[in-house]
Amino acid sequence: MKIFRDKTIVLGVTGSIAAYKAASLASNLYQAGARVHVTMTIAATKFIAPLTFESLTHTRVVTEVLALGSDSEIEHVNLAKLADLVLIAPATANTIAKLAHGFADDALSAIALDTRAPIVLAPAMETGMWENPATRENIDKLRGRGVIVVEPSSGHLASGAEGLGRLAELEGILAAARAALARRGTLAGKRIVVTAGGTQEPIDPVRVITNRSSGRMGLALAEAALDRGAQVYFITTHSDGVIPLGAFVTRVETTSELQEAVLEQARGADALIMAAAPSDFRALAPATQKIRKEKSDELVLKLTRNPDILEAVAEWRATKPDAAPRVVVGFAAETEHLLENARAKLERKRLDLIVANPVPQTFGSERVKATLIQQSGETLELEPLSKSGLAEIIFDRIEVLLDAR
Ligand code: CTP
């Protein structure tokens, strides 16, 4: 999540038992490269010591409304100006009420009132407080002013009861923070579908045909699009892989499942990027029971062709251009005749852009050598670079293509 790098984030911590979870949040943001200024309410300091946050962020914690900063400016005024984002987690019913009504009787509420930065709130409280009409109205009021609210989840509460009101998971809060920072990014409002990983075609209940695709290129693309403010639909074959925070994730196994997900999610999309490596073949008749070796010394597997997803998308664009994705990008990992084969695929699949990679340098490696070829014939040979570096260049191209539409 590059977006946090060099950003100034005011992390507001209020008096909930979930305040201890804000320590992980502070640490994650700090490690992602943000300057994290923790502002605590007095009640929060009863749950967790300011020193914890000071140790994690290497920055002084602000609690008093009139504290003087290092350059003698009033600290809350300074922070309100400097902040790229004000993130309040956990946010109690009391703090939410204060923000809804414009109170400024502590450093955090003063910053929230004064700042022009986006505000993200992650509430945590007892179910009764969360469901009380007063809190509902306050939340609606804040949402109406553009405050982003990360809904609390259901589960074990401090009172011992089970119910709605638990602080949302860290990932959800970080995803909301990322989206708030990216809201004016160059892909804001765009729907981008990215596929990742090698498909798995069953041979029997325990064995599959797959390939060496790690899914990391697709992940880098999804991360880059999220950091540019896009709505990202990430279709992956990895059931336990890293998930790009803030993306809508669909997990698939086979090429047919991948095709189904692509055709559904790319409807009306601004761009589809097929970084996945779908298997071109599947077992004609997967065994219903585990295949045993005792039966013979040889095993002949009969395979049948899978659909070509990008060819189906090309057909879709030709017949129903309004519903089909506006820009389509494919990949070509080749062992020989790299540019020739990539150009042939670009034509056959009627792509706007193809990313040609030589194998074996591509699969599983950190750095990739790529050549970008556009429908117009324009070709850009790149030096080896990281997958995230390549993702940025691909999106620079996609943005130009989208602008030209
Ligand atoms: N692709 C696809 N459907 C398939 C196979 C591939 O949509 N059944 C996509 C890949 O995601 C990639 C591009 O097509 O973006 C090229 O994939 P590649 O495997 O290199 O090409 P194939 O079309 O499978 O051609 P070949 O196997 O002959 O190299």
GROMACS .gro file of C-alpha atoms and ligand atoms in nm:
model
  434
    1MET     CA    1   0.000   0.000   0.000
    2LYS     CA    2   0.222   0.273  -0.131
    3ILE     CA    3  -0.046   0.531  -0.075
    4PHE     CA    4   0.042   0.567   0.294
    5ARG     CA    5   0.401   0.658   0.219
    6ASP     CA    6   0.485   1.012   0.338
    7LYS     CA    7   0.123   1.087   0.427
    8THR     CA    8   0.036   1.264   0.751
    9ILE     CA    9  -0.230   1.071   0.933
   10VAL     CA   10  -0.395   1.185   1.253
   11LEU     CA   11  -0.504   0.871   1.432
   12GLY     CA   12  -0.772   0.956   1.686
   13VAL     CA   13  -0.812   0.705   1.967
   14THR     CA   14  -1.113   0.733   2.196
   15GLY     CA   15  -1.222   0.565   2.520
   16SER     CA   16  -1.327   0.216   2.422
   17ILE     CA   17  -1.182  -0.116   2.528
   18ALA     CA   18  -1.095  -0.157   2.159
   19ALA     CA   19  -0.839   0.125   2.203
   20TYR     CA   20  -0.566  -0.138   2.235
   21LYS     CA   21  -0.638  -0.244   1.875
   22ALA     CA   22  -0.543   0.106   1.761
   23ALA     CA   23  -0.184   0.017   1.850
   24SER     CA   24  -0.173  -0.232   1.560
   25LEU     CA   25  -0.331   0.026   1.336
   26ALA     CA   26  -0.070   0.286   1.431
   27SER     CA   27   0.207   0.034   1.378
   28ASN     CA   28   0.074  -0.076   1.037
   29LEU     CA   29   0.041   0.282   0.917
   30TYR     CA   30   0.385   0.374   1.047
   31GLN     CA   31   0.543   0.072   0.880
   32ALA     CA   32   0.366   0.162   0.553
   33GLY     CA   33   0.559   0.491   0.562
   34ALA     CA   34   0.300   0.731   0.708
   35ARG     CA   35   0.373   1.002   0.964
   36VAL     CA   36   0.130   0.900   1.234
   37HIS     CA   37   0.018   1.157   1.491
   38VAL     CA   38  -0.188   0.988   1.757
   39THR     CA   39  -0.443   1.205   1.933
   40MET     CA   40  -0.610   1.047   2.236
   41THR     CA   41  -0.908   1.146   2.443
   42ILE     CA   42  -0.852   1.141   2.819
   43ALA     CA   43  -1.080   0.834   2.842
   44ALA     CA   44  -0.863   0.652   2.588
   45THR     CA   45  -0.552   0.708   2.803
   46LYS     CA   46  -0.725   0.504   3.076
   47PHE     CA   47  -0.733   0.202   2.843
   48ILE     CA   48  -0.390   0.228   2.684
   49ALA     CA   49  -0.086   0.439   2.764
   50PRO     CA   50   0.022   0.717   2.528
   51LEU     CA   51   0.372   0.574   2.559
   52THR     CA   52   0.261   0.267   2.359
   53PHE     CA   53   0.171   0.488   2.064
   54GLU     CA   54   0.476   0.709   2.110
   55SER     CA   55   0.698   0.402   2.094
   56LEU     CA   56   0.524   0.272   1.782
   57THR     CA   57   0.506   0.598   1.589
   58HIS     CA   58   0.810   0.787   1.726
   59THR     CA   59   0.587   1.090   1.760
   60ARG     CA   60   0.445   1.266   2.064
   61VAL     CA   61   0.083   1.184   2.146
   62VAL     CA   62  -0.152   1.483   2.170
   63THR     CA   63  -0.424   1.483   2.432
   64GLU     CA   64  -0.478   1.846   2.528
   65VAL     CA   65  -0.673   2.089   2.320
   66LEU     CA   66  -0.437   2.377   2.382
   67ALA     CA   67  -0.102   2.201   2.372
   68LEU     CA   68   0.173   2.397   2.200
   69GLY     CA   69   0.352   2.214   1.919
   70SER     CA   70   0.726   2.215   1.859
   71ASP     CA   71   0.709   2.532   1.647
   72SER     CA   72   0.489   2.699   1.906
   73GLU     CA   73   0.179   2.670   1.696
   74ILE     CA   74  -0.121   2.534   1.878
   75GLU     CA   75  -0.085   2.163   1.815
   76HIS     CA   76  -0.440   2.078   1.714
   77VAL     CA   77  -0.448   2.368   1.466
   78ASN     CA   78  -0.122   2.251   1.320
   79LEU     CA   79  -0.230   1.889   1.291
   80ALA     CA   80  -0.565   1.981   1.136
   81LYS     CA   81  -0.375   2.166   0.863
   82LEU     CA   82  -0.106   1.904   0.812
   83ALA     CA   83  -0.333   1.600   0.804
   84ASP     CA   84  -0.392   1.414   0.480
   85LEU     CA   85  -0.637   1.196   0.670
   86VAL     CA   86  -0.804   1.192   1.009
   87LEU     CA   87  -0.874   0.835   1.112
   88ILE     CA   88  -1.069   0.780   1.433
   89ALA     CA   89  -1.052   0.421   1.556
   90PRO     CA   90  -1.209   0.323   1.783
   91ALA     CA   91  -1.473   0.596   1.778
   92THR     CA   92  -1.708   0.592   2.078
   93ALA     CA   93  -2.073   0.698   2.071
   94ASN     CA   94  -1.969   1.005   2.269
   95THR     CA   95  -1.704   1.117   2.019
   96ILE     CA   96  -1.941   1.048   1.729
   97ALA     CA   97  -2.204   1.267   1.899
   98LYS     CA   98  -1.949   1.544   1.952
   99LEU     CA   99  -1.839   1.536   1.589
  100ALA     CA  100  -2.198   1.533   1.465
  101HIS     CA  101  -2.271   1.846   1.665
  102GLY     CA  102  -1.947   2.031   1.604
  103PHE     CA  103  -1.808   2.021   1.960
  104ALA     CA  104  -1.440   2.096   2.002
  105ASP     CA  105  -1.366   2.038   2.369
  106ASP     CA  106  -1.065   1.811   2.324
  107ALA     CA  107  -0.777   1.792   2.078
  108LEU     CA  108  -0.936   1.523   1.862
  109SER     CA  109  -1.275   1.688   1.818
  110ALA     CA  110  -1.101   2.022   1.755
  111ILE     CA  111  -0.888   1.865   1.480
  112ALA     CA  112  -1.190   1.693   1.326
  113LEU     CA  113  -1.379   2.023   1.321
  114ASP     CA  114  -1.092   2.224   1.183
  115THR     CA  115  -0.946   1.992   0.919
  116ARG     CA  116  -1.025   1.983   0.548
  117ALA     CA  117  -0.879   1.631   0.520
  118PRO     CA  118  -1.109   1.330   0.477
  119ILE     CA  119  -1.231   1.173   0.801
  120VAL     CA  120  -1.270   0.799   0.850
  121LEU     CA  121  -1.450   0.671   1.160
  122ALA     CA  122  -1.446   0.316   1.292
  123PRO     CA  123  -1.708   0.299   1.569
  124ALA     CA  124  -1.691   0.057   1.862
  125MET     CA  125  -1.957   0.040   2.133
  126GLU     CA  126  -2.227  -0.171   2.293
  127THR     CA  127  -2.508  -0.281   2.060
  128GLY     CA  128  -2.765  -0.068   2.240
  129MET     CA  129  -2.558   0.246   2.191
  130TRP     CA  130  -2.493   0.167   1.824
  131GLU     CA  131  -2.859   0.099   1.754
  132ASN     CA  132  -2.990   0.395   1.955
  133PRO     CA  133  -3.169   0.647   1.730
  134ALA     CA  134  -2.940   0.920   1.864
  135THR     CA  135  -2.630   0.738   1.734
  136ARG     CA  136  -2.806   0.644   1.408
  137GLU     CA  137  -2.889   1.010   1.347
  138ASN     CA  138  -2.538   1.121   1.433
  139ILE     CA  139  -2.387   0.865   1.197
  140ASP     CA  140  -2.626   0.967   0.917
  141LYS     CA  141  -2.539   1.330   0.976
  142LEU     CA  142  -2.166   1.260   0.957
  143ARG     CA  143  -2.206   1.043   0.646
  144GLY     CA  144  -2.401   1.326   0.488
  145ARG     CA  145  -2.099   1.550   0.542
  146GLY     CA  146  -1.870   1.304   0.367
  147VAL     CA  147  -1.732   1.124   0.671
  148ILE     CA  148  -1.652   0.760   0.588
  149VAL     CA  149  -1.786   0.517   0.846
  150VAL     CA  150  -1.637   0.169   0.873
  151GLU     CA  151  -1.931  -0.032   1.002
  152PRO     CA  152  -1.868  -0.222   1.327
  153SER     CA  153  -1.895  -0.599   1.314
  154SER     CA  154  -2.085  -0.851   1.524
  155GLY     CA  155  -1.921  -1.056   1.792
  156HIS     CA  156  -1.805  -1.058   2.152
  157LEU     CA  157  -1.843  -0.720   2.322
  158ALA     CA  158  -1.673  -0.580   2.633
  159SER     CA  159  -1.989  -0.637   2.838
  160GLY     CA  160  -1.965  -1.007   2.766
  161ALA     CA  161  -2.265  -0.993   2.535
  162GLU     CA  162  -2.261  -1.093   2.170
  163GLY     CA  163  -2.382  -0.837   1.919
  164LEU     CA  164  -2.317  -0.559   1.675
  165GLY     CA  165  -2.067  -0.297   1.786
  166ARG     CA  166  -1.724  -0.457   1.772
  167LEU     CA  167  -1.453  -0.249   1.608
  168ALA     CA  168  -1.421  -0.354   1.243
  169GLU     CA  169  -1.125  -0.572   1.147
  170LEU     CA  170  -0.794  -0.392   1.094
  171GLU     CA  171  -0.797  -0.478   0.721
  172GLY     CA  172  -1.133  -0.310   0.672
  173ILE     CA  173  -1.017   0.005   0.852
  174LEU     CA  174  -0.694   0.020   0.650
  175ALA     CA  175  -0.891  -0.033   0.328
  176ALA     CA  176  -1.120   0.259   0.414
  177ALA     CA  177  -0.820   0.477   0.499
  178ARG     CA  178  -0.661   0.387   0.167
  179ALA     CA  179  -0.982   0.463  -0.025
  180ALA     CA  180  -1.016   0.798   0.153
  181LEU     CA  181  -0.662   0.899   0.057
  182ALA     CA  182  -0.713   0.780  -0.302
  183ARG     CA  183  -1.051   0.945  -0.351
  184ARG     CA  184  -0.914   1.202  -0.593
  185GLY     CA  185  -0.674   0.960  -0.762
  186THR     CA  186  -0.641   0.937  -1.140
  187LEU     CA  187  -0.864   0.627  -1.151
  188ALA     CA  188  -1.127   0.752  -0.903
  189GLY     CA  189  -1.471   0.630  -1.001
  190LYS     CA  190  -1.333   0.376  -1.248
  191ARG     CA  191  -1.425   0.009  -1.235
  192ILE     CA  192  -1.122  -0.209  -1.296
  193VAL     CA  193  -1.123  -0.588  -1.313
  194VAL     CA  194  -0.793  -0.768  -1.252
  195THR     CA  195  -0.744  -1.145  -1.270
  196ALA     CA  196  -0.455  -1.324  -1.101
  197GLY     CA  197  -0.295  -1.664  -1.065
  198GLY     CA  198  -0.293  -1.995  -1.246
  199THR     CA  199  -0.618  -2.190  -1.271
  200GLN     CA  200  -0.653  -2.541  -1.134
  201GLU     CA  201  -0.827  -2.809  -1.335
  202PRO     CA  202  -0.919  -3.121  -1.137
  203ILE     CA  203  -0.792  -3.462  -1.247
  204ASP     CA  204  -0.942  -3.641  -0.951
  205PRO     CA  205  -1.058  -3.520  -0.605
  206VAL     CA  206  -0.699  -3.460  -0.488
  207ARG     CA  207  -0.502  -3.368  -0.801
  208VAL     CA  208  -0.509  -3.073  -1.036
  209ILE     CA  209  -0.345  -2.944  -1.354
  210THR     CA  210  -0.202  -2.600  -1.287
  211ASN     CA  211   0.091  -2.375  -1.385
  212ARG     CA  212   0.366  -2.168  -1.226
  213SER     CA  213   0.184  -1.835  -1.215
  214SER     CA  214   0.232  -1.687  -0.866
  215GLY     CA  215  -0.050  -1.432  -0.894
  216ARG     CA  216   0.189  -1.154  -0.786
  217MET     CA  217   0.157  -0.951  -1.107
  218GLY     CA  218  -0.221  -0.945  -1.067
  219LEU     CA  219  -0.181  -0.846  -0.703
  220ALA     CA  220   0.056  -0.560  -0.793
  221LEU     CA  221  -0.193  -0.438  -1.055
  222ALA     CA  222  -0.482  -0.446  -0.809
  223GLU     CA  223  -0.276  -0.259  -0.548
  224ALA     CA  224  -0.175   0.008  -0.800
  225ALA     CA  225  -0.535   0.058  -0.916
  226LEU     CA  226  -0.659   0.088  -0.556
  227ASP     CA  227  -0.393   0.346  -0.479
  228ARG     CA  228  -0.518   0.545  -0.782
  229GLY     CA  229  -0.869   0.541  -0.639
  230ALA     CA  230  -1.029   0.275  -0.862
  231GLN     CA  231  -1.299   0.032  -0.760
  232VAL     CA  232  -1.114  -0.292  -0.804
  233TYR     CA  233  -1.266  -0.634  -0.872
  234PHE     CA  234  -0.997  -0.888  -0.806
  235ILE     CA  235  -1.055  -1.240  -0.935
  236THR     CA  236  -0.794  -1.478  -0.802
  237THR     CA  237  -0.717  -1.848  -0.808
  238HIS     CA  238  -0.531  -1.827  -0.475
  239SER     CA  239  -0.755  -1.936  -0.191
  240ASP     CA  240  -0.516  -1.822   0.082
  241GLY     CA  241  -0.308  -1.561  -0.100
  242VAL     CA  242  -0.260  -1.198  -0.001
  243ILE     CA  243  -0.568  -0.993  -0.077
  244PRO     CA  244  -0.548  -0.631  -0.193
  245LEU     CA  245  -0.712  -0.426   0.082
  246GLY     CA  246  -1.029  -0.262  -0.039
  247ALA     CA  247  -1.082  -0.479  -0.348
  248PHE     CA  248  -1.392  -0.689  -0.412
  249VAL     CA  249  -1.246  -1.036  -0.417
  250THR     CA  250  -1.377  -1.342  -0.601
  251ARG     CA  251  -1.202  -1.675  -0.569
  252VAL     CA  252  -1.213  -1.921  -0.855
  253GLU     CA  253  -1.038  -2.246  -0.943
  254THR     CA  254  -1.098  -2.346  -1.302
  255THR     CA  255  -1.081  -2.159  -1.633
  256SER     CA  256  -1.459  -2.196  -1.671
  257GLU     CA  257  -1.518  -2.039  -1.328
  258LEU     CA  258  -1.273  -1.763  -1.414
  259GLN     CA  259  -1.456  -1.697  -1.741
  260GLU     CA  260  -1.791  -1.681  -1.564
  261ALA     CA  261  -1.657  -1.434  -1.306
  262VAL     CA  262  -1.489  -1.218  -1.573
  263LEU     CA  263  -1.798  -1.199  -1.792
  264GLU     CA  264  -2.007  -1.099  -1.493
  265GLN     CA  265  -1.772  -0.849  -1.330
  266ALA     CA  266  -1.629  -0.687  -1.640
  267ARG     CA  267  -1.976  -0.578  -1.750
  268GLY     CA  268  -1.952  -0.204  -1.791
  269ALA     CA  269  -1.597  -0.201  -1.652
  270ASP     CA  270  -1.352   0.065  -1.758
  271ALA     CA  271  -1.073  -0.188  -1.789
  272LEU     CA  272  -1.015  -0.562  -1.774
  273ILE     CA  273  -0.661  -0.681  -1.713
  274MET     CA  274  -0.611  -1.052  -1.764
  275ALA     CA  275  -0.296  -1.123  -1.564
  276ALA     CA  276  -0.422  -1.470  -1.474
  277ALA     CA  277  -0.282  -1.777  -1.645
  278PRO     CA  278  -0.587  -1.986  -1.733
  279SER     CA  279  -0.528  -2.345  -1.826
  280ASP     CA  280  -0.608  -2.400  -2.194
  281PHE     CA  281  -0.703  -2.763  -2.125
  282ARG     CA  282  -0.892  -2.957  -1.860
  283ALA     CA  283  -0.942  -3.327  -1.796
  284LEU     CA  284  -1.217  -3.453  -2.021
  285ALA     CA  285  -1.361  -3.669  -1.746
  286PRO     CA  286  -1.212  -3.600  -1.399
  287ALA     CA  287  -1.214  -3.918  -1.189
  288THR     CA  288  -1.468  -3.913  -0.909
  289GLN     CA  289  -1.239  -4.121  -0.685
  290LYS     CA  290  -0.864  -4.087  -0.628
  291ILE     CA  291  -0.668  -4.246  -0.914
  292ARG     CA  292  -0.459  -4.537  -0.774
  293LYS     CA  293  -0.113  -4.620  -0.903
  294GLU     CA  294  -0.155  -4.996  -0.851
  295LYS     CA  295  -0.388  -5.017  -1.144
  296SER     CA  296  -0.120  -4.967  -1.417
  297ASP     CA  297   0.234  -4.846  -1.496
  298GLU     CA  298   0.111  -4.576  -1.730
  299LEU     CA  299  -0.161  -4.322  -1.702
  300VAL     CA  300  -0.310  -4.151  -2.004
  301LEU     CA  301  -0.508  -3.839  -1.932
  302LYS     CA  302  -0.744  -3.720  -2.198
  303LEU     CA  303  -0.773  -3.342  -2.204
  304THR     CA  304  -1.020  -3.115  -2.373
  305ARG     CA  305  -0.996  -2.746  -2.466
  306ASN     CA  306  -1.105  -2.477  -2.224
  307PRO     CA  307  -1.270  -2.160  -2.345
  308ASP     CA  308  -1.042  -1.870  -2.430
  309ILE     CA  309  -1.167  -1.595  -2.201
  310LEU     CA  310  -1.016  -1.302  -2.388
  311GLU     CA  311  -1.157  -1.430  -2.716
  312ALA     CA  312  -1.499  -1.444  -2.553
  313VAL     CA  313  -1.447  -1.086  -2.432
  314ALA     CA  314  -1.344  -0.983  -2.785
  315GLU     CA  315  -1.666  -1.132  -2.918
  316TRP     CA  316  -1.860  -0.947  -2.650
  317ARG     CA  317  -1.696  -0.616  -2.741
  318ALA     CA  318  -1.777  -0.675  -3.107
  319THR     CA  319  -2.143  -0.758  -3.047
  320LYS     CA  320  -2.234  -0.550  -2.740
  321PRO     CA  321  -1.973  -0.276  -2.705
  322ASP     CA  322  -2.179  -0.077  -2.454
  323ALA     CA  323  -2.178  -0.354  -2.194
  324ALA     CA  324  -1.824  -0.480  -2.255
  325PRO     CA  325  -1.510  -0.346  -2.084
  326ARG     CA  326  -1.375  -0.031  -2.248
  327VAL     CA  327  -1.008  -0.121  -2.235
  328VAL     CA  328  -0.877  -0.479  -2.238
  329VAL     CA  329  -0.521  -0.576  -2.151
  330GLY     CA  330  -0.369  -0.920  -2.191
  331PHE     CA  331  -0.038  -1.082  -2.102
  332ALA     CA  332   0.180  -1.309  -2.313
  333ALA     CA  333   0.442  -1.518  -2.138
  334GLU     CA  334   0.646  -1.676  -2.414
  335THR     CA  335   0.938  -1.915  -2.436
  336GLU     CA  336   1.022  -1.817  -2.798
  337HIS     CA  337   0.939  -1.556  -3.064
  338LEU     CA  338   0.825  -1.321  -2.788
  339LEU     CA  339   0.715  -1.018  -2.988
  340GLU     CA  340   0.581  -1.211  -3.284
  341ASN     CA  341   0.364  -1.435  -3.064
  342ALA     CA  342   0.253  -1.144  -2.848
  343ARG     CA  343   0.148  -0.940  -3.154
  344ALA     CA  344  -0.047  -1.239  -3.289
  345LYS     CA  345  -0.231  -1.267  -2.953
  346LEU     CA  346  -0.300  -0.894  -2.948
  347GLU     CA  347  -0.470  -0.929  -3.286
  348ARG     CA  348  -0.648  -1.260  -3.221
  349LYS     CA  349  -0.789  -1.141  -2.888
  350ARG     CA  350  -0.847  -0.787  -3.017
  351LEU     CA  351  -0.669  -0.634  -2.719
  352ASP     CA  352  -0.587  -0.269  -2.663
  353LEU     CA  353  -0.258  -0.357  -2.502
  354ILE     CA  354  -0.052  -0.670  -2.445
  355VAL     CA  355   0.232  -0.715  -2.198
  356ALA     CA  356   0.490  -0.954  -2.341
  357ASN     CA  357   0.717  -1.135  -2.094
  358PRO     CA  358   0.992  -1.382  -2.172
  359VAL     CA  359   0.973  -1.714  -1.982
  360PRO     CA  360   1.153  -1.831  -1.764
  361GLN     CA  361   1.243  -1.482  -1.637
  362THR     CA  362   0.879  -1.416  -1.553
  363PHE     CA  363   0.716  -1.681  -1.339
  364GLY     CA  364   0.791  -1.650  -0.971
  365SER     CA  365   1.061  -1.385  -1.012
  366GLU     CA  366   1.067  -1.049  -0.839
  367ARG     CA  367   1.166  -0.845  -1.141
  368VAL     CA  368   1.014  -0.871  -1.485
  369LYS     CA  369   1.132  -0.785  -1.830
  370ALA     CA  370   0.836  -0.662  -2.029
  371THR     CA  371   0.751  -0.512  -2.365
  372LEU     CA  372   0.420  -0.328  -2.399
  373ILE     CA  373   0.255  -0.349  -2.739
  374GLN     CA  374  -0.051  -0.143  -2.818
  375GLN     CA  375  -0.318  -0.201  -3.080
  376SER     CA  376  -0.182   0.102  -3.262
  377GLY     CA  377   0.147  -0.083  -3.304
  378GLU     CA  378   0.328   0.140  -3.055
  379THR     CA  379   0.585  -0.074  -2.873
  380LEU     CA  380   0.766   0.007  -2.551
  381GLU     CA  381   1.051  -0.215  -2.439
  382LEU     CA  382   1.111  -0.175  -2.067
  383GLU     CA  383   1.415  -0.245  -1.855
  384PRO     CA  384   1.367  -0.519  -1.591
  385LEU     CA  385   1.161  -0.373  -1.310
  386SER     CA  386   0.955  -0.475  -1.010
  387LYS     CA  387   0.599  -0.599  -1.060
  388SER     CA  388   0.464  -0.291  -0.885
  389GLY     CA  389   0.679  -0.069  -1.109
  390LEU     CA  390   0.542  -0.247  -1.415
  391ALA     CA  391   0.186  -0.215  -1.280
  392GLU     CA  392   0.229   0.165  -1.259
  393ILE     CA  393   0.344   0.184  -1.622
  394ILE     CA  394   0.055  -0.035  -1.737
  395PHE     CA  395  -0.193   0.196  -1.562
  396ASP     CA  396  -0.029   0.506  -1.710
  397ARG     CA  397  -0.103   0.349  -2.050
  398ILE     CA  398  -0.456   0.245  -1.954
  399GLU     CA  399  -0.533   0.600  -1.840
  400VAL     CA  400  -0.422   0.737  -2.177
  401LEU     CA  401  -0.634   0.475  -2.356
  402LEU     CA  402  -0.937   0.559  -2.139
  403ASP     CA  403  -0.894   0.931  -2.204
  404ALA     CA  404  -0.891   0.865  -2.577
  405ARG     CA  405  -1.224   0.676  -2.566
  406CTP     N1  406  -0.609  -1.628  -2.171
  406CTP     C1  407  -0.745  -1.636  -2.170
  406CTP     N2  408  -0.805  -1.758  -2.178
  406CTP     C2  409  -0.733  -1.870  -2.190
  406CTP     C3  410  -0.591  -1.862  -2.195
  406CTP     C4  411  -0.532  -1.738  -2.185
  406CTP     O1  412  -0.812  -1.533  -2.160
  406CTP     N3  413  -0.793  -1.987  -2.199
  406CTP     C5  414  -0.546  -1.493  -2.159
  406CTP     C6  415  -0.438  -1.482  -2.052
  406CTP     O2  416  -0.492  -1.438  -1.930
  406CTP     C7  417  -0.343  -1.380  -2.112
  406CTP     C8  418  -0.359  -1.400  -2.261
  406CTP     O3  419  -0.483  -1.467  -2.281
  406CTP     O4  420  -0.380  -1.249  -2.081
  406CTP     C9  421  -0.251  -1.482  -2.325
  406CTP     O5  422  -0.239  -1.603  -2.256
  406CTP     P1  423  -0.140  -1.717  -2.306
  406CTP     O6  424  -0.154  -1.835  -2.219
  406CTP     O7  425  -0.005  -1.657  -2.327
  406CTP     O8  426  -0.197  -1.743  -2.449
  406CTP     P2  427  -0.293  -1.850  -2.511
  406CTP     O9  428  -0.405  -1.776  -2.574
  406CTP    O10  429  -0.327  -1.956  -2.415
  406CTP    O11  430  -0.204  -1.905  -2.631
  406CTP     P3  431  -0.091  -2.021  -2.634
  406CTP    O12  432  -0.125  -2.118  -2.528
  406CTP    O13  433  -0.104  -2.074  -2.769
  406CTP    O14  434   0.040  -1.950  -2.611
   0.00000   0.00000   0.00000
